Short mmCIF file of C-alpha atoms and ligand atoms in Angstrom, two decimals:
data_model
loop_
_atom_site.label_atom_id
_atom_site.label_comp_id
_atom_site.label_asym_id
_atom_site.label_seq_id
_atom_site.Cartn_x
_atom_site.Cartn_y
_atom_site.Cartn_z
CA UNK A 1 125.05 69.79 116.83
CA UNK A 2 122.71 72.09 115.25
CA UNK A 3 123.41 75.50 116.36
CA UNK A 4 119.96 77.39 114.94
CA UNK A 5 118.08 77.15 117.37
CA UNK A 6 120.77 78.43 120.27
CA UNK A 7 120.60 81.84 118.01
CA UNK A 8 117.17 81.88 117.35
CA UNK A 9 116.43 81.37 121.21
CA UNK A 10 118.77 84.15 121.91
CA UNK A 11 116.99 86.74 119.68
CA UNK A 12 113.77 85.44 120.71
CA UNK A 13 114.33 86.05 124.21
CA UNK A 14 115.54 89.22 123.87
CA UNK A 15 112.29 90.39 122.17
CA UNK A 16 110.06 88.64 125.04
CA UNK A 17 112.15 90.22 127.91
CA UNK A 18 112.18 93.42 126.61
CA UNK A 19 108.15 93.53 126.64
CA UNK A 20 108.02 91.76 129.98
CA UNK A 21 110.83 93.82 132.28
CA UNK A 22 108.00 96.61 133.65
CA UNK A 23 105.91 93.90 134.52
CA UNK A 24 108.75 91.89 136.14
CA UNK A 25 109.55 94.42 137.75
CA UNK A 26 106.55 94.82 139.46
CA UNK A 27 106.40 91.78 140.25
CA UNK A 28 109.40 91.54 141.87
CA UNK A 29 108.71 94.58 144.31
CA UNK A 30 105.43 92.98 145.22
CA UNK A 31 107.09 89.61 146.31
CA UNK A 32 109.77 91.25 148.50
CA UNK A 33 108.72 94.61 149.86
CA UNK A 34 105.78 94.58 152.31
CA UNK A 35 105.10 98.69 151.21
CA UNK A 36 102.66 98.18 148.23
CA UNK A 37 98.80 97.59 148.45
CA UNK A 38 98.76 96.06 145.14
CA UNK A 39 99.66 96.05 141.26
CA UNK A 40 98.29 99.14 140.81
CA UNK A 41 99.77 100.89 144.06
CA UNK A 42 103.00 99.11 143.21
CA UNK A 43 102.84 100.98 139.75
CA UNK A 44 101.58 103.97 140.48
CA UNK A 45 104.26 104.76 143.28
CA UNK A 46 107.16 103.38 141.40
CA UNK A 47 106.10 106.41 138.45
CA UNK A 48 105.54 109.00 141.09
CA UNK A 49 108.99 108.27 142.61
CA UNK A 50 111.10 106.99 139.78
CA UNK A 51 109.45 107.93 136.29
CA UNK A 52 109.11 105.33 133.76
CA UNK A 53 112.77 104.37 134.18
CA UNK A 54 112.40 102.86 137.27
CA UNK A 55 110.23 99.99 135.65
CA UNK A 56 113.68 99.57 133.28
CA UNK A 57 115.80 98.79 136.55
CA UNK A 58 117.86 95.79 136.55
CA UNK A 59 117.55 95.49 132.66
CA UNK A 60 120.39 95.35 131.24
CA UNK A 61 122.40 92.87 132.70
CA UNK A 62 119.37 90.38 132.02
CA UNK A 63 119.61 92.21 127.95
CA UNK A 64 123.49 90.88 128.08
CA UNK A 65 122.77 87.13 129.78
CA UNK A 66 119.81 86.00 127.86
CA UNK A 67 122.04 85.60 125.01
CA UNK A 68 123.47 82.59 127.17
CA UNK A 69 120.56 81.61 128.91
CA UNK A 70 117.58 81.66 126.66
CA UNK A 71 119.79 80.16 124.01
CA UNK A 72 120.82 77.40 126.42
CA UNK A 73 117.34 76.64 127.26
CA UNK A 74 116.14 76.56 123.35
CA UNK A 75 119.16 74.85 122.08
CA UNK A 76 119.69 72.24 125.11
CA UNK A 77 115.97 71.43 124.37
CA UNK A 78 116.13 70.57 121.05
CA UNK A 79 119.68 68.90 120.70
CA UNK A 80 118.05 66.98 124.09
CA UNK A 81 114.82 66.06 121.65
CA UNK A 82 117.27 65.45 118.88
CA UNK A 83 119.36 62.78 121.37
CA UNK A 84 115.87 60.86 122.87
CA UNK A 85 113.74 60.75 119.11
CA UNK A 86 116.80 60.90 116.72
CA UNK A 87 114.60 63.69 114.93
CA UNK A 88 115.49 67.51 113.76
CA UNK A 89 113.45 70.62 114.70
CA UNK A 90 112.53 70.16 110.94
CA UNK A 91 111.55 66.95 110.92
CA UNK A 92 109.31 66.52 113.81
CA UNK A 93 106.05 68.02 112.61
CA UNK A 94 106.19 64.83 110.31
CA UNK A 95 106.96 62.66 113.37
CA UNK A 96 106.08 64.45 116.37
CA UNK A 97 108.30 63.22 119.51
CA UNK A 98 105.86 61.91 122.60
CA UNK A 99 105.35 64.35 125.71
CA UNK A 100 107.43 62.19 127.76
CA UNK A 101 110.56 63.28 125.40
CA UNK A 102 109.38 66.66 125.45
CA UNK A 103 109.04 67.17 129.00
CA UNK A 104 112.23 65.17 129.80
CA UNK A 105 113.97 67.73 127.08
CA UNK A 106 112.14 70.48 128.48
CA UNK A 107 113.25 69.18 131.97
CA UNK A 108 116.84 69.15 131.08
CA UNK A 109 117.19 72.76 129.16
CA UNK A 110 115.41 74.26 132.21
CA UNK A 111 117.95 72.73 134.49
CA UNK A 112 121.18 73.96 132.35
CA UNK A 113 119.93 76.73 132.10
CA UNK A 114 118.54 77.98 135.60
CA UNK A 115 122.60 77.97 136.56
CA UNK A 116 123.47 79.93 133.91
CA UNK A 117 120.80 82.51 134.77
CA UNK A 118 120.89 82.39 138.63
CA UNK A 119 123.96 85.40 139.17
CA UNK A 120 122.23 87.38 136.45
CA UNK A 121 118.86 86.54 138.31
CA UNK A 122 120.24 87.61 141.72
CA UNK A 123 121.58 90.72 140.00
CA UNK A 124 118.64 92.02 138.36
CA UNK A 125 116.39 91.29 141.61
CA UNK A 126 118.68 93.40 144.24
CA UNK A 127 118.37 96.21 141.46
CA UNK A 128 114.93 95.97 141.00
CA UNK A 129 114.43 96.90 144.45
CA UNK A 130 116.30 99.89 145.03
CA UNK A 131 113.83 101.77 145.59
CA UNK A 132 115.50 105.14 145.49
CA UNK A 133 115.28 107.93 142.40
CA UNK A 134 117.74 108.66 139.88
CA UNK A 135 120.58 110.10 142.11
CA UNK A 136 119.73 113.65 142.73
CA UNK A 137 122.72 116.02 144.66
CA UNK A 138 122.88 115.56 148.07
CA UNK A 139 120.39 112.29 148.37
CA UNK A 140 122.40 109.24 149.84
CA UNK A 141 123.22 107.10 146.69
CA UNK A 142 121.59 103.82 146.57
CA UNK A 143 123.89 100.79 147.60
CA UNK A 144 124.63 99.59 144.25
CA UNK A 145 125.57 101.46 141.40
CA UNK A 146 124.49 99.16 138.74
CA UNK A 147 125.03 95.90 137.41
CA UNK A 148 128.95 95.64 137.41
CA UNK A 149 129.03 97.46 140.89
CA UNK A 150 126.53 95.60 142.48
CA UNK A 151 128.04 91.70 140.87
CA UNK A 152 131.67 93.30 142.41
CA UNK A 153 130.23 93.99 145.58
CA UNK A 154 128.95 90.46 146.57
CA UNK A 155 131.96 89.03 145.19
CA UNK A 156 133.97 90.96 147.37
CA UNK A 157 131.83 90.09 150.61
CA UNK A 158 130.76 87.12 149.94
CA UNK A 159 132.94 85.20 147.09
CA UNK A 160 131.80 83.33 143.89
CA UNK A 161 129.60 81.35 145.98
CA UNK A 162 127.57 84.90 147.06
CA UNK A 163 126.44 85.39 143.32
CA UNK A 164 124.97 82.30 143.84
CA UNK A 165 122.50 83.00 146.60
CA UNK A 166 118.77 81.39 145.47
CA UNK A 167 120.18 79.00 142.85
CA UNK A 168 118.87 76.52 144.34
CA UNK A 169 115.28 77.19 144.63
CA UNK A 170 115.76 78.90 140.85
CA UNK A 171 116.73 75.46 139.64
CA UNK A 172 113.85 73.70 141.77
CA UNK A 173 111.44 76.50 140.12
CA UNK A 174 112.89 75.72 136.86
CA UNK A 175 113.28 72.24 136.42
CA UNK A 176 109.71 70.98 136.29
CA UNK A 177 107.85 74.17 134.98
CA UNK A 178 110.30 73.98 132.01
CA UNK A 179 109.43 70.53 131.14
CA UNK A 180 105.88 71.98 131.51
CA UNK A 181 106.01 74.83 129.02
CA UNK A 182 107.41 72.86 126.47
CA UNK A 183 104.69 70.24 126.60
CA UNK A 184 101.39 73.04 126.69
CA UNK A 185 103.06 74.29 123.68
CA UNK A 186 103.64 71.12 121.61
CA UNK A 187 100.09 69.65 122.62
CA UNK A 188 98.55 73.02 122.02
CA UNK A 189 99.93 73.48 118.92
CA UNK A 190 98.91 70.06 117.54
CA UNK A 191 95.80 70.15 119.12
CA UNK A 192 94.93 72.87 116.21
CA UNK A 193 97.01 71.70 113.41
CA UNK A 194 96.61 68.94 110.97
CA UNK A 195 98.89 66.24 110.70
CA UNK A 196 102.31 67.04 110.01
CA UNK A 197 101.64 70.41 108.79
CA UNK A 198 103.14 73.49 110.56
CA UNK A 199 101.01 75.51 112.94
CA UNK A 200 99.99 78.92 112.02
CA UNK A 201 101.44 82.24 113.02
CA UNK A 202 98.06 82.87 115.40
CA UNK A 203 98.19 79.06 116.77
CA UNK A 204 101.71 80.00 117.92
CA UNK A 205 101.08 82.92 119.43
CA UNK A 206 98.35 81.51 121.33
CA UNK A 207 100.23 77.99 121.89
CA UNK A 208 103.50 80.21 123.58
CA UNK A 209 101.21 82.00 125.69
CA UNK A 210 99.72 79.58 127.36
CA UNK A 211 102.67 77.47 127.39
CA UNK A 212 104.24 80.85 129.72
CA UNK A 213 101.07 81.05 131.33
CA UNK A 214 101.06 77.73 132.60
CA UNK A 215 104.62 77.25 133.58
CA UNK A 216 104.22 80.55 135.27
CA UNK A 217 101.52 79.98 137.61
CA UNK A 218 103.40 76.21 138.37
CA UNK A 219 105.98 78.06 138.99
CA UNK A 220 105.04 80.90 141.30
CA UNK A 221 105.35 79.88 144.73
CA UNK A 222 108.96 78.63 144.18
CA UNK A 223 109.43 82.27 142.43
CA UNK A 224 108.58 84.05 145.75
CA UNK A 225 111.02 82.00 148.05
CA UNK A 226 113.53 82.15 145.00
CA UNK A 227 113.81 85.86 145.24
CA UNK A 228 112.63 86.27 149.15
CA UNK A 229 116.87 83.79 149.48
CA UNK A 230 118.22 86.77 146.78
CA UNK A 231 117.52 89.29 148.92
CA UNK A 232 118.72 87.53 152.96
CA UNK A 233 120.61 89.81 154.61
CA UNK A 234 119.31 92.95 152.23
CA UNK A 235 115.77 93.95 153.42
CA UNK A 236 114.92 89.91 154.76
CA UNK A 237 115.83 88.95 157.65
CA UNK A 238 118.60 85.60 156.37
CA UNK A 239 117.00 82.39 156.01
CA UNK A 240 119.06 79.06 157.55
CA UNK A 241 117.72 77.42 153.45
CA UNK A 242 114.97 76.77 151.34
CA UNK A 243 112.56 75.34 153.61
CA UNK A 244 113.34 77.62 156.70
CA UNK A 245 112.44 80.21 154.09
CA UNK A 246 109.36 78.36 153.19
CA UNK A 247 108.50 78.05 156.82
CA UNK A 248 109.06 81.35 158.58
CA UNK A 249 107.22 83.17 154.98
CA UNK A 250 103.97 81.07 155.60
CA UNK A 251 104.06 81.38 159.48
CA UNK A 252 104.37 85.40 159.34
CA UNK A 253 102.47 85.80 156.30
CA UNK A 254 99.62 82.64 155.60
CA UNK A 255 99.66 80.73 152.54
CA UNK A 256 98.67 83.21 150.29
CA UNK A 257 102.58 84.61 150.66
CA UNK A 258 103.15 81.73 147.67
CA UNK A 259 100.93 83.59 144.95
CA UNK A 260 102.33 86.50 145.66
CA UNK A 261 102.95 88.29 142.14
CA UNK A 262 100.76 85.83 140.73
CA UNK A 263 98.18 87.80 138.50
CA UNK A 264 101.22 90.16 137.45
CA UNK A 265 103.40 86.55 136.95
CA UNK A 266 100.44 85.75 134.08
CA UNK A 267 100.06 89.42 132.75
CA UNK A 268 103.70 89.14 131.66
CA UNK A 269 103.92 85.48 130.63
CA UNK A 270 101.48 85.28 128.04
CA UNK A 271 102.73 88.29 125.95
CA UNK A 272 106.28 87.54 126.81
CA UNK A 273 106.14 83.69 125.49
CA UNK A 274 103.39 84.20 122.47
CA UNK A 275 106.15 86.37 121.16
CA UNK A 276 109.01 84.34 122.22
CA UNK A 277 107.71 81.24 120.44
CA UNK A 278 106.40 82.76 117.41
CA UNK A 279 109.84 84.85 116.77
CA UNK A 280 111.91 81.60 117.58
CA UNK A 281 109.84 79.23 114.95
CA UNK A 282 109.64 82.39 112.65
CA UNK A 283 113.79 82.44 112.78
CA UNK A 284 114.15 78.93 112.43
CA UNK A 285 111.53 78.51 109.53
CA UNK A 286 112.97 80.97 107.74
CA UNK A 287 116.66 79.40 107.99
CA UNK A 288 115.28 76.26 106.52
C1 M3L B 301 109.96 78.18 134.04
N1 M3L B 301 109.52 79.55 134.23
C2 M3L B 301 108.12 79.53 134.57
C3 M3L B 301 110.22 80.10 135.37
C4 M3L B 301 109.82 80.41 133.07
C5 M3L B 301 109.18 80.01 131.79
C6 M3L B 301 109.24 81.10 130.71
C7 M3L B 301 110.54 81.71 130.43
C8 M3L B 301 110.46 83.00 129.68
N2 M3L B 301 111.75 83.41 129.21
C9 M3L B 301 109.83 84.11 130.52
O1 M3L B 301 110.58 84.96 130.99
O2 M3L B 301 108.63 84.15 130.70
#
Protein backbone atom coordinates (compact mmCIF):
# COMPACT_ATOMS: atom_id res chain seq x y z
CA UNK A 1 0.00 0.00 0.00
CA UNK A 2 1.52 3.17 -0.96
CA UNK A 3 2.14 5.18 2.02
CA UNK A 4 3.01 8.85 0.19
CA UNK A 5 0.22 10.15 0.07
CA UNK A 6 -0.91 9.38 4.00
CA UNK A 7 2.33 11.78 4.73
CA UNK A 8 1.82 14.16 2.22
CA UNK A 9 -1.94 14.57 3.39
CA UNK A 10 -0.70 14.97 6.86
CA UNK A 11 1.68 17.90 6.10
CA UNK A 12 -0.75 19.30 3.80
CA UNK A 13 -3.35 19.58 6.28
CA UNK A 14 -1.42 20.97 8.72
CA UNK A 15 -0.53 23.96 6.45
CA UNK A 16 -4.40 24.46 5.46
CA UNK A 17 -5.58 24.33 9.16
CA UNK A 18 -3.18 26.50 10.38
CA UNK A 19 -4.46 29.39 7.87
CA UNK A 20 -8.07 28.45 8.45
CA UNK A 21 -8.35 28.12 12.60
CA UNK A 22 -9.32 32.16 13.09
CA UNK A 23 -11.81 31.76 10.62
CA UNK A 24 -13.09 28.45 12.09
CA UNK A 25 -13.23 29.81 14.88
CA UNK A 26 -15.50 32.30 14.05
CA UNK A 27 -17.43 30.30 12.59
CA UNK A 28 -17.96 28.14 15.19
CA UNK A 29 -19.08 30.95 17.73
CA UNK A 30 -21.54 32.17 15.17
CA UNK A 31 -23.29 28.68 14.83
CA UNK A 32 -23.66 28.13 18.60
CA UNK A 33 -23.85 31.35 20.55
CA UNK A 34 -26.91 33.55 19.89
CA UNK A 35 -24.55 36.88 21.28
CA UNK A 36 -22.97 38.01 17.92
CA UNK A 37 -24.62 40.30 15.21
CA UNK A 38 -22.38 39.02 12.64
CA UNK A 39 -18.75 38.11 11.25
CA UNK A 40 -17.59 41.24 11.94
CA UNK A 41 -19.22 41.68 15.55
CA UNK A 42 -18.17 38.10 16.15
CA UNK A 43 -14.50 39.31 15.39
CA UNK A 44 -14.35 42.37 16.68
CA UNK A 45 -15.59 41.24 20.27
CA UNK A 46 -13.59 38.11 20.38
CA UNK A 47 -10.19 40.81 19.97
CA UNK A 48 -11.62 43.23 22.44
CA UNK A 49 -12.11 40.41 24.99
CA UNK A 50 -9.51 37.83 24.18
CA UNK A 51 -6.66 39.40 21.92
CA UNK A 52 -5.61 37.62 18.91
CA UNK A 53 -5.18 34.40 20.92
CA UNK A 54 -8.57 33.80 21.35
CA UNK A 55 -8.99 33.16 17.49
CA UNK A 56 -6.03 30.29 18.26
CA UNK A 57 -8.47 28.48 20.81
CA UNK A 58 -8.99 24.90 20.40
CA UNK A 59 -5.87 24.63 18.06
CA UNK A 60 -3.79 22.46 19.09
CA UNK A 61 -5.38 19.39 19.67
CA UNK A 62 -6.75 19.68 15.95
CA UNK A 63 -2.44 20.54 15.11
CA UNK A 64 -1.84 16.89 16.89
CA UNK A 65 -5.02 14.84 15.11
CA UNK A 66 -4.76 15.97 11.59
CA UNK A 67 -1.75 13.93 11.35
CA UNK A 68 -4.34 10.94 11.61
CA UNK A 69 -7.17 12.39 10.06
CA UNK A 70 -6.15 14.35 7.04
CA UNK A 71 -3.76 11.56 6.25
CA UNK A 72 -6.60 9.04 6.54
CA UNK A 73 -8.73 10.98 4.28
CA UNK A 74 -5.78 11.50 1.51
CA UNK A 75 -4.40 8.08 1.80
CA UNK A 76 -7.87 6.06 2.16
CA UNK A 77 -8.74 8.03 -1.06
CA UNK A 78 -6.17 7.08 -3.14
CA UNK A 79 -5.40 3.38 -2.01
CA UNK A 80 -9.60 3.39 -2.46
CA UNK A 81 -8.89 4.82 -6.29
CA UNK A 82 -5.96 2.49 -6.46
CA UNK A 83 -8.50 -0.70 -5.43
CA UNK A 84 -11.66 0.47 -8.01
CA UNK A 85 -9.14 1.62 -11.34
CA UNK A 86 -6.05 -0.58 -10.49
CA UNK A 87 -4.11 2.82 -11.19
CA UNK A 88 -1.31 4.84 -8.99
CA UNK A 89 -1.54 8.55 -8.03
CA UNK A 90 1.23 8.61 -10.77
CA UNK A 91 -0.34 7.00 -13.27
CA UNK A 92 -3.72 8.45 -13.50
CA UNK A 93 -3.13 11.72 -15.33
CA UNK A 94 -2.36 9.20 -18.24
CA UNK A 95 -5.61 7.32 -17.47
CA UNK A 96 -7.77 9.42 -15.48
CA UNK A 97 -10.25 7.20 -13.19
CA UNK A 98 -14.21 8.19 -13.96
CA UNK A 99 -16.09 10.49 -11.31
CA UNK A 100 -18.04 7.64 -10.19
CA UNK A 101 -14.58 6.07 -8.74
CA UNK A 102 -13.66 9.31 -7.52
CA UNK A 103 -16.62 10.15 -5.65
CA UNK A 104 -17.09 6.55 -4.36
CA UNK A 105 -13.17 6.97 -3.13
CA UNK A 106 -13.88 10.30 -2.01
CA UNK A 107 -17.05 8.84 -0.29
CA UNK A 108 -15.15 6.25 1.55
CA UNK A 109 -11.95 8.45 2.89
CA UNK A 110 -14.55 10.97 4.15
CA UNK A 111 -16.31 8.26 6.05
CA UNK A 112 -12.96 6.73 7.75
CA UNK A 113 -12.04 9.57 8.44
CA UNK A 114 -15.01 11.67 10.03
CA UNK A 115 -14.54 8.89 13.11
CA UNK A 116 -11.20 9.50 13.47
CA UNK A 117 -11.78 13.26 13.69
CA UNK A 118 -15.12 13.38 15.62
CA UNK A 119 -13.42 13.41 19.60
CA UNK A 120 -10.84 15.85 18.27
CA UNK A 121 -13.85 17.72 16.56
CA UNK A 122 -15.93 17.76 19.78
CA UNK A 123 -12.79 18.92 21.57
CA UNK A 124 -11.79 21.79 19.62
CA UNK A 125 -15.61 23.06 19.39
CA UNK A 126 -16.31 23.15 23.41
CA UNK A 127 -12.90 25.18 23.44
CA UNK A 128 -13.69 27.38 20.86
CA UNK A 129 -16.46 28.62 22.81
CA UNK A 130 -15.18 29.49 26.04
CA UNK A 131 -15.71 32.59 25.83
CA UNK A 132 -13.75 33.82 28.80
CA UNK A 133 -10.06 35.75 28.72
CA UNK A 134 -6.82 34.38 29.45
CA UNK A 135 -7.26 33.58 33.23
CA UNK A 136 -6.67 36.74 35.05
CA UNK A 137 -6.43 36.47 39.31
CA UNK A 138 -9.50 36.27 40.87
CA UNK A 139 -11.85 35.70 37.53
CA UNK A 140 -13.68 32.21 37.79
CA UNK A 141 -11.55 29.91 35.49
CA UNK A 142 -13.26 28.70 32.48
CA UNK A 143 -14.61 25.00 32.72
CA UNK A 144 -11.97 23.41 30.81
CA UNK A 145 -8.48 23.89 31.06
CA UNK A 146 -7.44 22.82 27.70
CA UNK A 147 -7.41 20.03 25.49
CA UNK A 148 -6.26 17.11 27.85
CA UNK A 149 -8.51 18.59 30.71
CA UNK A 150 -11.41 19.12 28.82
CA UNK A 151 -11.09 15.17 26.72
CA UNK A 152 -10.62 13.88 30.75
CA UNK A 153 -13.54 15.60 31.82
CA UNK A 154 -16.20 14.05 29.46
CA UNK A 155 -14.62 10.83 29.86
CA UNK A 156 -15.09 10.94 33.37
CA UNK A 157 -18.90 12.04 33.12
CA UNK A 158 -19.84 10.62 30.38
CA UNK A 159 -17.45 7.54 29.23
CA UNK A 160 -15.80 6.79 25.80
CA UNK A 161 -19.09 7.06 24.29
CA UNK A 162 -19.26 11.08 25.59
CA UNK A 163 -16.20 11.96 23.28
CA UNK A 164 -18.35 10.82 20.80
CA UNK A 165 -21.23 13.23 21.01
CA UNK A 166 -22.08 14.61 17.12
CA UNK A 167 -20.32 11.75 15.32
CA UNK A 168 -23.01 11.00 13.79
CA UNK A 169 -24.13 14.00 12.02
CA UNK A 170 -20.06 14.63 11.42
CA UNK A 171 -20.06 11.41 9.44
CA UNK A 172 -23.51 12.31 7.64
CA UNK A 173 -21.75 15.88 6.90
CA UNK A 174 -18.79 14.09 5.73
CA UNK A 175 -19.66 11.31 3.74
CA UNK A 176 -21.18 12.90 0.66
CA UNK A 177 -19.39 16.38 0.66
CA UNK A 178 -16.13 14.33 0.62
CA UNK A 179 -17.02 12.42 -2.38
CA UNK A 180 -17.90 15.96 -3.62
CA UNK A 181 -14.58 17.72 -3.13
CA UNK A 182 -12.72 15.17 -4.67
CA UNK A 183 -14.74 15.21 -7.86
CA UNK A 184 -14.76 19.51 -8.31
CA UNK A 185 -11.13 19.03 -8.03
CA UNK A 186 -10.42 16.23 -10.54
CA UNK A 187 -13.01 17.73 -13.16
CA UNK A 188 -11.65 21.16 -12.49
CA UNK A 189 -8.35 20.32 -12.91
CA UNK A 190 -8.85 18.50 -16.24
CA UNK A 191 -11.16 20.85 -17.38
CA UNK A 192 -7.86 23.19 -17.83
CA UNK A 193 -5.24 20.71 -18.58
CA UNK A 194 -4.36 18.86 -21.66
CA UNK A 195 -4.48 15.32 -21.90
CA UNK A 196 -2.47 13.45 -19.59
CA UNK A 197 -0.30 16.25 -18.69
CA UNK A 198 -0.13 17.51 -15.05
CA UNK A 199 -2.06 20.60 -14.04
CA UNK A 200 -0.25 23.68 -13.19
CA UNK A 201 0.67 25.11 -9.83
CA UNK A 202 -2.20 28.08 -10.43
CA UNK A 203 -4.86 25.36 -11.86
CA UNK A 204 -4.35 23.65 -8.49
CA UNK A 205 -4.69 26.27 -6.43
CA UNK A 206 -7.76 27.30 -8.04
CA UNK A 207 -9.03 23.53 -8.61
CA UNK A 208 -8.57 22.94 -4.37
CA UNK A 209 -10.41 25.96 -3.73
CA UNK A 210 -13.28 25.39 -5.26
CA UNK A 211 -13.20 21.82 -4.57
CA UNK A 212 -13.37 23.30 -0.43
CA UNK A 213 -15.69 25.77 -1.53
CA UNK A 214 -18.09 23.49 -2.83
CA UNK A 215 -18.00 20.73 -0.34
CA UNK A 216 -18.28 23.47 2.18
CA UNK A 217 -21.38 25.12 1.29
CA UNK A 218 -22.92 21.17 0.70
CA UNK A 219 -21.90 20.73 3.73
CA UNK A 220 -23.06 23.57 5.94
CA UNK A 221 -26.33 22.86 7.28
CA UNK A 222 -25.20 19.41 8.59
CA UNK A 223 -22.10 21.55 10.12
CA UNK A 224 -24.52 23.64 12.28
CA UNK A 225 -26.54 20.64 13.80
CA UNK A 226 -23.05 18.78 13.97
CA UNK A 227 -21.71 21.25 16.42
CA UNK A 228 -25.28 22.63 17.87
CA UNK A 229 -25.20 17.93 19.31
CA UNK A 230 -21.27 18.92 20.55
CA UNK A 231 -22.33 21.35 22.64
CA UNK A 232 -26.13 19.54 24.42
CA UNK A 233 -26.04 19.95 27.78
CA UNK A 234 -23.17 22.93 27.57
CA UNK A 235 -24.93 26.20 26.48
CA UNK A 236 -27.94 24.01 24.27
CA UNK A 237 -30.52 22.89 25.75
CA UNK A 238 -29.86 18.47 24.94
CA UNK A 239 -31.33 17.28 21.88
CA UNK A 240 -33.32 13.58 22.04
CA UNK A 241 -30.86 13.06 18.16
CA UNK A 242 -30.18 14.37 14.97
CA UNK A 243 -33.47 15.19 13.74
CA UNK A 244 -34.98 16.49 17.11
CA UNK A 245 -32.00 18.78 16.72
CA UNK A 246 -32.93 19.56 13.22
CA UNK A 247 -36.46 20.18 14.32
CA UNK A 248 -36.49 22.26 17.48
CA UNK A 249 -33.26 24.60 15.54
CA UNK A 250 -35.66 25.41 12.55
CA UNK A 251 -38.85 25.84 14.74
CA UNK A 252 -37.04 28.47 17.20
CA UNK A 253 -34.87 29.87 14.68
CA UNK A 254 -36.43 29.57 10.67
CA UNK A 255 -34.53 27.97 8.06
CA UNK A 256 -31.93 30.27 7.73
CA UNK A 257 -30.45 28.57 11.22
CA UNK A 258 -28.83 25.91 8.42
CA UNK A 259 -26.46 28.60 6.71
CA UNK A 260 -25.48 29.75 9.65
CA UNK A 261 -21.54 30.35 9.31
CA UNK A 262 -22.00 30.03 5.77
CA UNK A 263 -20.11 33.08 4.13
CA UNK A 264 -17.31 32.57 6.93
CA UNK A 265 -17.61 28.44 5.98
CA UNK A 266 -16.39 29.74 2.17
CA UNK A 267 -13.92 32.53 3.38
CA UNK A 268 -11.93 29.71 5.01
CA UNK A 269 -12.43 26.89 2.50
CA UNK A 270 -11.05 28.27 -0.48
CA UNK A 271 -7.66 29.39 1.01
CA UNK A 272 -7.57 26.44 3.28
CA UNK A 273 -8.00 23.70 0.30
CA UNK A 274 -6.07 25.78 -2.69
CA UNK A 275 -3.20 25.32 -0.32
CA UNK A 276 -4.00 21.94 0.87
CA UNK A 277 -4.12 20.52 -2.66
CA UNK A 278 -1.32 22.31 -4.14
CA UNK A 279 1.15 21.35 -1.04
CA UNK A 280 -0.17 17.64 -1.20
CA UNK A 281 0.50 17.22 -5.22
CA UNK A 282 3.67 19.46 -4.68
CA UNK A 283 4.90 16.61 -1.92
CA UNK A 284 3.92 13.83 -3.90
CA UNK A 285 5.43 15.16 -7.28
CA UNK A 286 8.40 15.78 -5.84
CA UNK A 287 8.74 12.11 -4.26
CA UNK A 288 8.32 10.73 -7.69
C1 LIG B 1 -16.32 17.70 3.86
N1 LIG B 1 -16.08 19.00 4.47
C2 LIG B 1 -16.83 19.98 3.73
C3 LIG B 1 -16.63 18.97 5.81
C4 LIG B 1 -14.65 19.32 4.57
C5 LIG B 1 -13.91 19.39 3.28
C6 LIG B 1 -12.53 20.06 3.41
C7 LIG B 1 -11.63 19.56 4.46
C8 LIG B 1 -10.50 20.48 4.78
N2 LIG B 1 -9.52 19.84 5.61
C9 LIG B 1 -10.98 21.77 5.45
O1 LIG B 1 -10.81 21.88 6.65
O2 LIG B 1 -11.51 22.65 4.79
Amino acid sequence: MPVEEFVAGWISGALGLVLGHPFDTVKVRLQTQTTYRGIVDCMVKTYRHESLLGFFKGMSFPIASIAVVNSVLFGVYSNALLALTATSHQERRAQPPSYTHVFIAGCTGGFLQAYCLAPFDLIKVRLQNQTEPRAKLGSPPPRYRGPVHCAASIFQAEGPRGLFRGAWALTLRDTPTMGIYFVTYEWLCRQSTPDGQNPSSATVLVAGGFAGLTSWVTATPLDVIKSRMQMAGLKQRVYRGLLDCMVSSARQEGLGVFFRGLTINSARAFPVNAVTFLSYEYLLHSWG
